[in-house]
Tab-separated table of C-alpha atoms in Angstrom:
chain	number	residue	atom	x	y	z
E	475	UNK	CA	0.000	0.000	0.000
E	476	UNK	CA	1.199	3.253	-0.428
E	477	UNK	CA	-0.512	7.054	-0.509
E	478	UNK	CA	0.186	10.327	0.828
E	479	UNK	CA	-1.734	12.726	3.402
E	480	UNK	CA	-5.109	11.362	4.767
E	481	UNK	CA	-4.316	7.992	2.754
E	482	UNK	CA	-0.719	7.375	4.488
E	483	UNK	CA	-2.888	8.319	8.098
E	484	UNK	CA	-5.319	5.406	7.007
E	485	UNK	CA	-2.295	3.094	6.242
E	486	UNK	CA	-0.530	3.813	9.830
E	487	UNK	CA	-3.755	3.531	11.490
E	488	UNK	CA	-4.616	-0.004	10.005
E	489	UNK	CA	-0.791	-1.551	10.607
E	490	UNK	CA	-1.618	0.061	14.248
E	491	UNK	CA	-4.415	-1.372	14.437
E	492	UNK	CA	-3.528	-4.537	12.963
E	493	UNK	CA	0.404	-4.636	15.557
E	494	UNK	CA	2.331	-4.203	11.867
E	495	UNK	CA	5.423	-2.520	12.455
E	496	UNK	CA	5.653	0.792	11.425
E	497	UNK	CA	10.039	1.840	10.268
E	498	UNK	CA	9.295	5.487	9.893
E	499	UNK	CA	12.371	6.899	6.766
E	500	UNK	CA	10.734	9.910	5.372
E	501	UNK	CA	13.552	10.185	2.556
E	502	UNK	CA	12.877	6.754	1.383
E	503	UNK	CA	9.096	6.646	1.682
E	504	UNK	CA	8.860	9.678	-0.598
E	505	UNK	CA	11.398	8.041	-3.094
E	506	UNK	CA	8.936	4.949	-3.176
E	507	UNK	CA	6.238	6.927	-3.794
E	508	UNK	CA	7.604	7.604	-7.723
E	509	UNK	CA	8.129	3.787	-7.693
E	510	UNK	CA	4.913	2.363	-8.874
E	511	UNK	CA	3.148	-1.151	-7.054
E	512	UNK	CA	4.569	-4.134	-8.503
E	513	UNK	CA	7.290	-2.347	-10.158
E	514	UNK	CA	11.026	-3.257	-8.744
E	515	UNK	CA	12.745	-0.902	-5.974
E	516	UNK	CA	15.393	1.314	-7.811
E	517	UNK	CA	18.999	0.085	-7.115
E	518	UNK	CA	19.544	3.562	-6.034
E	519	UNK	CA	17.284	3.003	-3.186
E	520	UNK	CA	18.681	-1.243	-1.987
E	521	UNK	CA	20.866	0.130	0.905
E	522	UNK	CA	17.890	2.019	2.395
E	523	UNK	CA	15.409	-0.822	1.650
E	524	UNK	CA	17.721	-3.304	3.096
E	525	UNK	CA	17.741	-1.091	6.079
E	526	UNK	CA	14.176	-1.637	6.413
E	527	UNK	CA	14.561	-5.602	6.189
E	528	UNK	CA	17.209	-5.607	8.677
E	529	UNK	CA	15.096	-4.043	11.228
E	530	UNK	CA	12.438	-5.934	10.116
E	531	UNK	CA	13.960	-9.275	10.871
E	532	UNK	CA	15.401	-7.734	14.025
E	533	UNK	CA	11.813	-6.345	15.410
E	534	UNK	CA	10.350	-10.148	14.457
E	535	UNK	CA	13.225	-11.968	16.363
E	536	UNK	CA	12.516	-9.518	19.279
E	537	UNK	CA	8.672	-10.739	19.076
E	538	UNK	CA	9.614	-13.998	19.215
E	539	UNK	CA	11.771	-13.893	22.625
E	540	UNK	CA	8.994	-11.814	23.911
């Protein structure tokens, strides 16, 4: 999902509402937004995607000691 103003608020407050974990990048998520859904993440962008994945994988481990 992706959107801007009212339509990002609606996509934070469903992942609230929903326990997804939110990575707030501001830089990146306005880079994605001139990437289109389904199209692949701009090389320019892998080291702040893979950013995202690492915390990712980081916040799920911490879930699962929890």
């Amino acid at each position: 999902a992706k959107g801007k103003g009212s339509v990002a608020l609606k996509i934070l407050e469903k992942a609230k509402e929903f326990d997804v974990p939110i990575f707030q990048n501001k830089a990146l998520a306005e880079s994605l937004l001139d990437v289109q859904l389904e199209e692949e993440v701009p090389p320019k962008l892998y080291k702040a995607v893979v950013e995202v994945f690492i915390w990712l994988m980081k916040s799920e481990k911490k879930a699962q000691l929890s």
